[in-house]
Amino acid sequence: MDTKMSAAKVKMRQKKMRNQPASVQYPSSPADAQSSARGTGDAGGSADPSGVHPSIQRPKTTHPWGGWVRGHQRDGGGYTKEMPKYITAGAFARARAAEVSTMLKAVTKTTGSCHVFGALPKHMRRRSMSHNTKRLPCRLRELANRLREKSLQAGSKKKKKEEAKGRSRKARRQHGNLLLEFNRRQRKNIWLETHIWHAKRFHMVKRWGYCLGLRPTYKCYRPSYRAMSSHCLLQDLSYYCCIELLGEEAELLASLSQLTSKEAGPTFAAALCLSGQRQGSVVVYRAGQYPTQPLGPVTFLWRPRAQGSTHRQLWIWAHPTIKQDLLPELQTVCQCCEAVLPPVPPAEVVPVPELQSEPEKTAKAKQMAGTKRKQTGKNDSEPPAKKTLGDGTRSPNTPVTWKSLSNGIVISDLTMEIVRYRLIGPQSHSVLVDTMEAATYCNEMNQSQPSPLWWPEHCKDERKMNLHRQQAAVFHLLKGIYSTGELPSGTVLGLTVDDPRLTLPTKKVKALPCVKQAQEVGEEEEKRELMLRGVPAPCCQSGLWERSVRDNVTDNKLSQKELNRMKSEVLVPGSRLSPTPLQGRVPLLLVHQPGKQVGHEMSCWGAGWDLLLPKGWGMAFWVPLVYRGVGIGGLTMSLKHSENKGAAHFPHDYPDCPAGARFQEEQEAELLSKFKRYPPAKRPNYIKHGCLAPFCCPWQQLAEEWDLILSEGEKKEEGRQTQITTQADTEMMEERQSGDLTVTKPLHRVSVLRNKKSLKVLSGWCRPTTSKGQRARSGGSPLDLPTMMRFLSAHGTSLVWVRLSLLSKGKPELHAMVCAPTAEDLKRLGKDRGACGPIEPPHREHPKRRTRGPQKQPRTAAASEKTEAKESDPSPETKPSTSDCPLPSPQPSQDIPFGLWADPLPSITSHCSRVTLGWVTHGDFSLSAGCGEALGFITVAGLLHTLLNQPIERRGTLLLRNPSSMHYRFAKVNLEV
């Protein structure tokens, strides 16, 4: 019985027979072999194509499986054991020639799966040869390159074009090429002058059109806090925008009065600020829209009055997110609608080189032969590229100045024209005094000669030099002051100093105060006068106000290369250059920044100085300041600085401003994206926790619900506060869906209460205390129902900024809920001062509100197509009906993961067992207070309603609960003005 070969053996036989000549044949079975032997044995030698005539026939015994057998057989296995007696020479030669020809053809011919290095011996084959053809022998490189190009084109659908070979690192690191690359990268996002310094040490982020340092790459939280508390922390705030206003004082005040209100505090017309002795701060609104539609906080600085002139100059500093809203508003109120185009720089005439004669060229070629010459570029005739200073994203033709034809006011955008550094800490003045020295005078020979520099011309005016001596004397008095907080807030000092690079120490040293007993009585009196009244008005003048002086200082600055060359020529290494270069005088302004101004704890904490410089001098002052041992902070430390001061931080804590609303939308998208990146098993179920909005704060809905609660009556609200039921939640949702809220009372846009008088009254009702409630202070007028209703008639839908201090352990987090305690909670706190607070019972998700994502894929393609059709084209019958279920079912969208509520949200105030009053915008363990502190907003209506129902001894006690926790914590509300 014949047996057939397996499929594997058939494939192996076909592979063997693929490149064999026709004269070589393998029998597929023993029977075929015997028949072929019988048929060709008697026919003579011509019948055998190979010409071999064996004398003995092959044995009949074969292997039982039959067919071709691979390898040597133990018993001979169908092979002849004896040599043939004779062969036919011609036939044998033809057969061998055919075999050799087939073998050579198989070796030289390349198929689709063969490579060039397959022709190499095995000991020369390397895997790296398939990538680097230079490792192959020269005779095979051309073929290998062709095969490589062919495989690249056929291997991918998109043709891969070989990238042009980039320049070497040495060429890229050349100064000219680096400068061009940096200028190109600044066309999209603005770089500060300290960008490269920060990029090597900080995590950089792109925000508000700038590249800014977020936080250092090393651990810095506690060191930065120690620097702000005991020494100095340095920050670069040059990204703040400066807007300059020029015009008559009366016209400027009349225009700016439309943007502010005296009810919110001092305005642009404050006496001390108007004289130029103090820097002011104010929240600006849209023209005539106070108390709604605020734009944001700004700081302003008036230039001191000139004798006999009413023409004034004003600088307004604003966050970059306010500029797009503030600048059009200023143009409107000042009637500056005509743009002044910037002057077009004169085109440089490039001289055309004359054609040289042939002998001159030959001589020059002979002269340069054998010497290394500098490689010339294509555009050597063009002037070298300059470093981008200021706003590199702005087109040269973009107008930055606008003027009014009616009142003569001129508005200029000075963004990135002035460098601004902030020094925070009690020893900020010590760092400044140690880093800078008052400018030295010019000698008589230099004064007699005209100079293109500004300082020699400045020294010729004796009145200006007397003012410079007074400013230097005031600056010298700062050495004897113990802490920066001893000076009046907002003090301004103008000064001209020498280049701080001339006195740069060889290694970092920590600047310390030099407090010693005054030798003269007059110096002690001057110091006391400085701490009480601040800097005199004439000493607030500075050359930094003049645009011509700023441009002159920037254009004539000594490069670091030139300065190093001059230092190398000094006889005594390390000594100061004498005389000081004329280009080394820099005008600047020192502006005092107030510290913590509210509360009874750590007053003046976080005070410091702002250093204003002309552009181009950023790194010349940054490095010397760093060498005085200061800490460096980024955007994160700015936020922590505001938290420890208990002050609102822009744009985080301004939800009623356009910039604040945009920030909250971006923050919500970022937090939601981070939540989705977690595995489903690691995501907290906010529905079970009773947290409706873990990533945002719906202020408008909260204010509307509290307005509706108070309008319904006091009895209904008391029942809602003590216990929460599904029926109350249903009624609230039905009222919101039916539109009763819009019918009973028109909607008002939520706003933050900034009226100083109202805030003082509200602060007295809250009984402000310290962070842990050790000291209590009696309030003003008592709080009763008629007083509350009168207050709410003016500020019913407003929010109020509060500071919450935990009475026990705990750490507040972002978007933690601020709730009102019940009477049982206050009794428990009265019995045990260390009580942690109640626990929120777990919430159950409504069956029609479950938004679980698809856990399993559909089994068939038809089922998946039906599912996609349902999602893409929902029928009217599948829409959720609000009449069947009180809670609206979410739309079938995969964007809302499991554990989050979909819009529209149910009632916010009555969703949990404790009534919600507001949310936390900042929360952390405060190192300054020694307990957990939170900053946020609560509704005025909810706060007054809670205070009215609390006993006097427990008034101002609220509850805090983090979004991912079920535990409430007792906290004390502090409303400090």
Tab-separated table of N, CA and C in Angstrom, residues 6-108:
chain	number	residue	atom	x	y	z
A	6	SER	N	3.662	13.728	3.850
A	6	SER	CA	2.949	14.764	4.596
A	6	SER	C	3.112	16.114	3.909
A	7	ALA	N	2.319	17.071	4.351
A	7	ALA	CA	2.363	18.398	3.723
A	7	ALA	C	3.708	19.076	3.954
A	8	ALA	N	4.297	18.890	5.157
A	8	ALA	CA	5.594	19.507	5.437
A	8	ALA	C	6.673	18.947	4.531
A	9	LYS	N	6.636	17.634	4.291
A	9	LYS	CA	7.656	17.028	3.428
A	9	LYS	C	7.464	17.441	1.984
A	10	VAL	N	6.218	17.636	1.576
A	10	VAL	CA	5.963	18.090	0.211
A	10	VAL	C	6.541	19.481	-0.004
A	11	LYS	N	6.339	20.356	0.979
A	11	LYS	CA	6.898	21.708	0.865
A	11	LYS	C	8.410	21.669	0.837
A	12	MET	N	8.993	20.808	1.645
A	12	MET	CA	10.444	20.698	1.667
A	12	MET	C	10.975	20.170	0.342
A	13	ARG	N	10.267	19.213	-0.261
A	13	ARG	CA	10.714	18.668	-1.545
A	13	ARG	C	10.604	19.713	-2.636
A	14	GLN	N	9.497	20.500	-2.607
A	14	GLN	CA	9.354	21.550	-3.611
A	14	GLN	C	10.446	22.596	-3.487
A	15	LYS	N	10.838	22.884	-2.252
A	15	LYS	CA	11.914	23.857	-2.049
A	15	LYS	C	13.233	23.319	-2.591
A	16	LYS	N	13.450	22.039	-2.403
A	16	LYS	CA	14.670	21.448	-2.926
A	16	LYS	C	14.677	21.418	-4.439
A	17	MET	N	13.563	21.151	-5.060
A	17	MET	CA	13.476	21.011	-6.506
A	17	MET	C	13.323	22.346	-7.208
A	18	ARG	N	13.269	23.465	-6.449
A	18	ARG	CA	12.978	24.734	-7.097
A	18	ARG	C	14.083	25.153	-8.060
A	19	ASN	N	15.325	25.021	-7.673
A	19	ASN	CA	16.444	25.494	-8.487
A	19	ASN	C	17.279	24.342	-9.043
A	20	GLN	N	16.695	23.152	-9.108
A	20	GLN	CA	17.448	22.017	-9.628
A	20	GLN	C	17.259	21.920	-11.142
A	21	PRO	N	18.278	21.415	-11.850
A	21	PRO	CA	18.125	21.235	-13.313
A	21	PRO	C	17.172	20.093	-13.639
A	22	ALA	N	16.777	20.104	-14.863
A	22	ALA	CA	15.819	19.078	-15.286
A	22	ALA	C	16.419	17.685	-15.294
A	23	SER	N	17.778	17.563	-15.367
A	23	SER	CA	18.418	16.256	-15.407
A	23	SER	C	18.422	15.570	-14.069
A	24	VAL	N	18.187	16.291	-12.970
A	24	VAL	CA	18.198	15.688	-11.638
A	24	VAL	C	16.759	15.470	-11.213
A	25	GLN	N	16.400	14.248	-10.961
A	25	GLN	CA	15.043	13.899	-10.572
A	25	GLN	C	15.082	12.989	-9.370
A	26	TYR	N	14.154	13.229	-8.492
A	26	TYR	CA	14.022	12.403	-7.293
A	26	TYR	C	12.724	11.619	-7.407
A	27	PRO	N	12.811	10.345	-7.230
A	27	PRO	CA	11.566	9.562	-7.292
A	27	PRO	C	10.710	9.845	-6.082
A	28	SER	N	9.435	9.905	-6.329
A	28	SER	CA	8.513	10.186	-5.243
A	28	SER	C	8.121	8.938	-4.473
A	29	SER	N	8.363	7.699	-5.044
A	29	SER	CA	8.003	6.461	-4.362
A	29	SER	C	8.957	5.357	-4.800
A	30	PRO	N	9.090	4.286	-4.052
A	30	PRO	CA	9.976	3.178	-4.469
A	30	PRO	C	9.531	2.506	-5.741
A	31	ALA	N	8.221	2.467	-5.973
A	31	ALA	CA	7.738	1.814	-7.192
A	31	ALA	C	8.177	2.560	-8.426
A	32	ASP	N	8.146	3.897	-8.337
A	32	ASP	CA	8.600	4.699	-9.468
A	32	ASP	C	10.074	4.464	-9.722
A	33	ALA	N	10.816	4.333	-8.633
A	33	ALA	CA	12.262	4.108	-8.812
A	33	ALA	C	12.543	2.777	-9.491
A	34	GLN	N	11.776	1.735	-9.122
A	34	GLN	CA	12.003	0.425	-9.735
A	34	GLN	C	11.591	0.432	-11.195
A	35	SER	N	10.434	1.104	-11.492
A	35	SER	CA	9.984	1.135	-12.881
A	35	SER	C	10.936	1.902	-13.763
A	36	SER	N	11.468	2.994	-13.217
A	36	SER	CA	12.416	3.767	-14.006
A	36	SER	C	13.690	2.989	-14.230
A	37	ALA	N	14.069	2.151	-13.277
A	37	ALA	CA	15.293	1.345	-13.457
A	37	ALA	C	15.077	0.267	-14.513
A	38	ARG	N	13.859	-0.358	-14.552
A	38	ARG	CA	13.603	-1.390	-15.545
A	38	ARG	C	13.526	-0.807	-16.942
A	39	GLY	N	12.894	0.392	-17.049
A	39	GLY	CA	12.690	0.945	-18.379
A	39	GLY	C	13.934	1.481	-19.008
A	40	THR	N	14.929	1.852	-18.238
A	40	THR	CA	16.127	2.474	-18.771
A	40	THR	C	17.338	1.574	-18.712
A	41	GLY	N	17.236	0.426	-18.065
A	41	GLY	CA	18.421	-0.431	-17.944
A	41	GLY	C	18.819	-1.084	-19.253
A	42	ASP	N	17.872	-1.440	-20.118
A	42	ASP	CA	18.191	-2.154	-21.345
A	42	ASP	C	18.274	-1.244	-22.555
A	43	ALA	N	17.995	-0.009	-22.404
A	43	ALA	CA	17.945	0.878	-23.563
A	43	ALA	C	19.280	1.447	-23.930
A	44	GLY	N	20.322	1.193	-23.138
A	44	GLY	CA	21.627	1.739	-23.453
A	44	GLY	C	21.896	3.006	-22.710
A	45	GLY	N	23.136	3.516	-22.875
A	45	GLY	CA	23.556	4.697	-22.124
A	45	GLY	C	22.872	5.954	-22.561
A	46	SER	N	22.384	5.996	-23.802
A	46	SER	CA	21.754	7.234	-24.248
A	46	SER	C	20.454	7.513	-23.551
A	47	ALA	N	19.847	6.476	-22.948
A	47	ALA	CA	18.581	6.696	-22.260
A	47	ALA	C	18.770	7.394	-20.928
A	48	ASP	N	19.918	7.248	-20.320
A	48	ASP	CA	20.167	7.898	-19.022
A	48	ASP	C	20.721	9.287	-19.260
A	49	PRO	N	20.050	10.315	-18.822
A	49	PRO	CA	20.549	11.648	-19.119
A	49	PRO	C	21.862	11.952	-18.442
A	50	SER	N	22.142	11.293	-17.370
A	50	SER	CA	23.397	11.575	-16.679
A	50	SER	C	24.544	10.766	-17.224
A	51	GLY	N	24.254	9.747	-18.003
A	51	GLY	CA	25.313	8.931	-18.565
A	51	GLY	C	25.906	7.939	-17.621
A	52	VAL	N	25.269	7.627	-16.511
A	52	VAL	CA	25.802	6.681	-15.515
A	52	VAL	C	25.046	5.369	-15.654
A	53	HIS	N	25.773	4.271	-15.793
A	53	HIS	CA	25.151	2.966	-15.951
A	53	HIS	C	25.556	2.100	-14.782
A	54	PRO	N	24.709	1.949	-13.802
A	54	PRO	CA	25.083	1.104	-12.657
A	54	PRO	C	25.035	-0.367	-13.043
A	55	SER	N	25.898	-1.142	-12.447
A	55	SER	CA	25.950	-2.573	-12.723
A	55	SER	C	24.977	-3.345	-11.864
A	56	ILE	N	24.645	-2.856	-10.705
A	56	ILE	CA	23.755	-3.556	-9.797
A	56	ILE	C	22.512	-2.689	-9.593
A	57	GLN	N	21.369	-3.304	-9.686
A	57	GLN	CA	20.132	-2.555	-9.470
A	57	GLN	C	19.962	-2.226	-7.994
A	58	ARG	N	19.212	-1.172	-7.726
A	58	ARG	CA	18.970	-0.766	-6.355
A	58	ARG	C	18.137	-1.802	-5.628
A	59	PRO	N	18.379	-1.967	-4.393
A	59	PRO	CA	17.594	-2.984	-3.669
A	59	PRO	C	16.130	-2.582	-3.585
A	60	LYS	N	15.307	-3.623	-3.488
A	60	LYS	CA	13.869	-3.396	-3.457
A	60	LYS	C	13.359	-3.030	-2.082
A	61	THR	N	14.200	-3.346	-1.077
A	61	THR	CA	13.745	-3.040	0.283
A	61	THR	C	13.852	-1.547	0.531
A	62	THR	N	12.781	-0.957	0.834
A	62	THR	CA	12.741	0.489	1.100
A	62	THR	C	12.066	0.717	2.440
A	63	HIS	N	12.083	1.937	2.826
A	63	HIS	CA	11.439	2.304	4.085
A	63	HIS	C	9.937	2.191	3.940
A	64	PRO	N	9.262	1.848	5.006
A	64	PRO	CA	7.815	1.606	4.883
A	64	PRO	C	7.034	2.847	4.485
A	65	TRP	N	7.549	4.040	4.821
A	65	TRP	CA	6.739	5.232	4.477
A	65	TRP	C	6.916	5.683	3.046
A	66	GLY	N	7.954	5.192	2.377
A	66	GLY	CA	8.130	5.482	0.975
A	66	GLY	C	8.504	6.904	0.702
A	67	GLY	N	8.744	7.233	-0.590
A	67	GLY	CA	9.067	8.597	-0.976
A	67	GLY	C	10.528	8.950	-0.716
A	68	TRP	N	10.804	10.215	-0.941
A	68	TRP	CA	12.191	10.679	-0.763
A	68	TRP	C	12.508	10.786	0.715
A	69	VAL	N	13.702	10.321	1.081
A	69	VAL	CA	14.143	10.325	2.476
A	69	VAL	C	15.318	11.251	2.597
A	70	ARG	N	15.238	12.174	3.595
A	70	ARG	CA	16.294	13.160	3.778
A	70	ARG	C	17.428	12.562	4.616
A	71	GLY	N	18.656	12.857	4.230
A	71	GLY	CA	19.814	12.463	5.019
A	71	GLY	C	20.309	11.065	4.674
A	72	HIS	N	21.431	10.685	5.336
A	72	HIS	CA	22.049	9.378	5.113
A	72	HIS	C	21.287	8.302	5.860
A	73	GLN	N	21.064	7.182	5.210
A	73	GLN	CA	20.306	6.091	5.817
A	73	GLN	C	21.267	5.055	6.381
A	74	ARG	N	20.816	4.408	7.419
A	74	ARG	CA	21.693	3.463	8.127
A	74	ARG	C	21.961	2.228	7.268
A	75	ASP	N	20.953	1.762	6.496
A	75	ASP	CA	21.111	0.561	5.684
A	75	ASP	C	21.344	0.859	4.221
A	76	GLY	N	21.704	2.048	3.876
A	76	GLY	CA	21.937	2.368	2.477
A	76	GLY	C	20.782	2.994	1.814
A	77	GLY	N	19.556	2.701	2.271
A	77	GLY	CA	18.331	3.392	1.929
A	77	GLY	C	18.151	3.760	0.485
A	78	GLY	N	18.276	2.886	-0.482
A	78	GLY	CA	17.982	3.200	-1.869
A	78	GLY	C	19.145	3.809	-2.621
A	79	TYR	N	20.316	3.937	-2.009
A	79	TYR	CA	21.496	4.418	-2.721
A	79	TYR	C	22.360	3.239	-3.169
A	80	THR	N	23.041	3.398	-4.315
A	80	THR	CA	23.930	2.336	-4.801
A	80	THR	C	25.177	2.291	-3.962
A	81	LYS	N	25.658	1.105	-3.682
A	81	LYS	CA	26.829	0.941	-2.834
A	81	LYS	C	28.111	0.758	-3.646
A	82	GLU	N	28.012	0.610	-4.974
A	82	GLU	CA	29.200	0.394	-5.799
A	82	GLU	C	29.263	1.454	-6.886
A	83	MET	N	30.499	1.771	-7.348
A	83	MET	CA	30.710	2.727	-8.414
A	83	MET	C	30.280	2.109	-9.751
A	84	PRO	N	29.782	2.972	-10.696
A	84	PRO	CA	29.396	2.428	-12.021
A	84	PRO	C	30.633	1.976	-12.801
A	85	LYS	N	30.429	1.003	-13.710
A	85	LYS	CA	31.543	0.468	-14.491
A	85	LYS	C	31.983	1.424	-15.575
A	86	TYR	N	31.060	2.146	-16.218
A	86	TYR	CA	31.441	3.058	-17.295
A	86	TYR	C	30.429	4.189	-17.341
A	87	ILE	N	30.812	5.360	-17.966
A	87	ILE	CA	29.924	6.507	-18.152
A	87	ILE	C	30.102	6.996	-19.568
A	88	THR	N	29.077	7.735	-20.061
A	88	THR	CA	29.128	8.363	-21.367
A	88	THR	C	29.622	9.786	-21.167
A	89	ALA	N	30.761	10.115	-21.734
A	89	ALA	CA	31.430	11.394	-21.437
A	89	ALA	C	30.585	12.573	-21.869
A	90	GLY	N	30.015	12.527	-23.070
A	90	GLY	CA	29.260	13.686	-23.544
A	90	GLY	C	28.026	13.970	-22.720
A	91	ALA	N	27.275	12.912	-22.466
A	91	ALA	CA	26.050	13.089	-21.680
A	91	ALA	C	26.374	13.533	-20.251
A	92	PHE	N	27.455	12.961	-19.704
A	92	PHE	CA	27.824	13.325	-18.326
A	92	PHE	C	28.256	14.790	-18.231
A	93	ALA	N	29.011	15.224	-19.226
A	93	ALA	CA	29.479	16.613	-19.215
A	93	ALA	C	28.314	17.579	-19.375
A	94	ARG	N	27.363	17.238	-20.274
A	94	ARG	CA	26.218	18.131	-20.438
A	94	ARG	C	25.387	18.224	-19.148
A	95	ALA	N	25.223	17.108	-18.487
A	95	ALA	CA	24.442	17.123	-17.244
A	95	ALA	C	25.131	17.959	-16.155
A	96	ARG	N	26.449	17.807	-16.046
A	96	ARG	CA	27.163	18.582	-15.020
A	96	ARG	C	27.182	20.074	-15.375
A	97	ALA	N	27.289	20.377	-16.681
A	97	ALA	CA	27.271	21.788	-17.088
A	97	ALA	C	25.933	22.435	-16.759
A	98	ALA	N	24.855	21.678	-16.971
A	98	ALA	CA	23.536	22.221	-16.627
A	98	ALA	C	23.406	22.465	-15.126
A	99	GLU	N	23.967	21.567	-14.327
A	99	GLU	CA	23.900	21.759	-12.878
A	99	GLU	C	24.707	22.973	-12.429
A	100	VAL	N	25.899	23.136	-12.986
A	100	VAL	CA	26.741	24.288	-12.610
A	100	VAL	C	26.084	25.596	-13.023
A	101	SER	N	25.499	25.605	-14.248
A	101	SER	CA	24.820	26.821	-14.697
A	101	SER	C	23.634	27.175	-13.795
A	102	THR	N	22.868	26.176	-13.400
A	102	THR	CA	21.729	26.427	-12.503
A	102	THR	C	22.187	26.929	-11.143
A	103	MET	N	23.321	26.347	-10.678
A	103	MET	CA	23.835	26.769	-9.370
A	103	MET	C	24.305	28.223	-9.408
A	104	LEU	N	25.028	28.596	-10.462
A	104	LEU	CA	25.487	29.982	-10.578
A	104	LEU	C	24.320	30.951	-10.712
A	105	LYS	N	23.302	30.542	-11.458
A	105	LYS	CA	22.123	31.388	-11.612
A	105	LYS	C	21.404	31.580	-10.284
A	106	ALA	N	21.319	30.519	-9.487
A	106	ALA	CA	20.648	30.622	-8.182
A	106	ALA	C	21.425	31.506	-7.219
A	107	VAL	N	22.752	31.502	-7.367
A	107	VAL	CA	23.564	32.319	-6.446
A	107	VAL	C	23.515	33.788	-6.814
A	108	THR	N	23.611	34.086	-8.110
A	108	THR	CA	23.679	35.492	-8.536
A	108	THR	C	22.320	36.162	-8.600
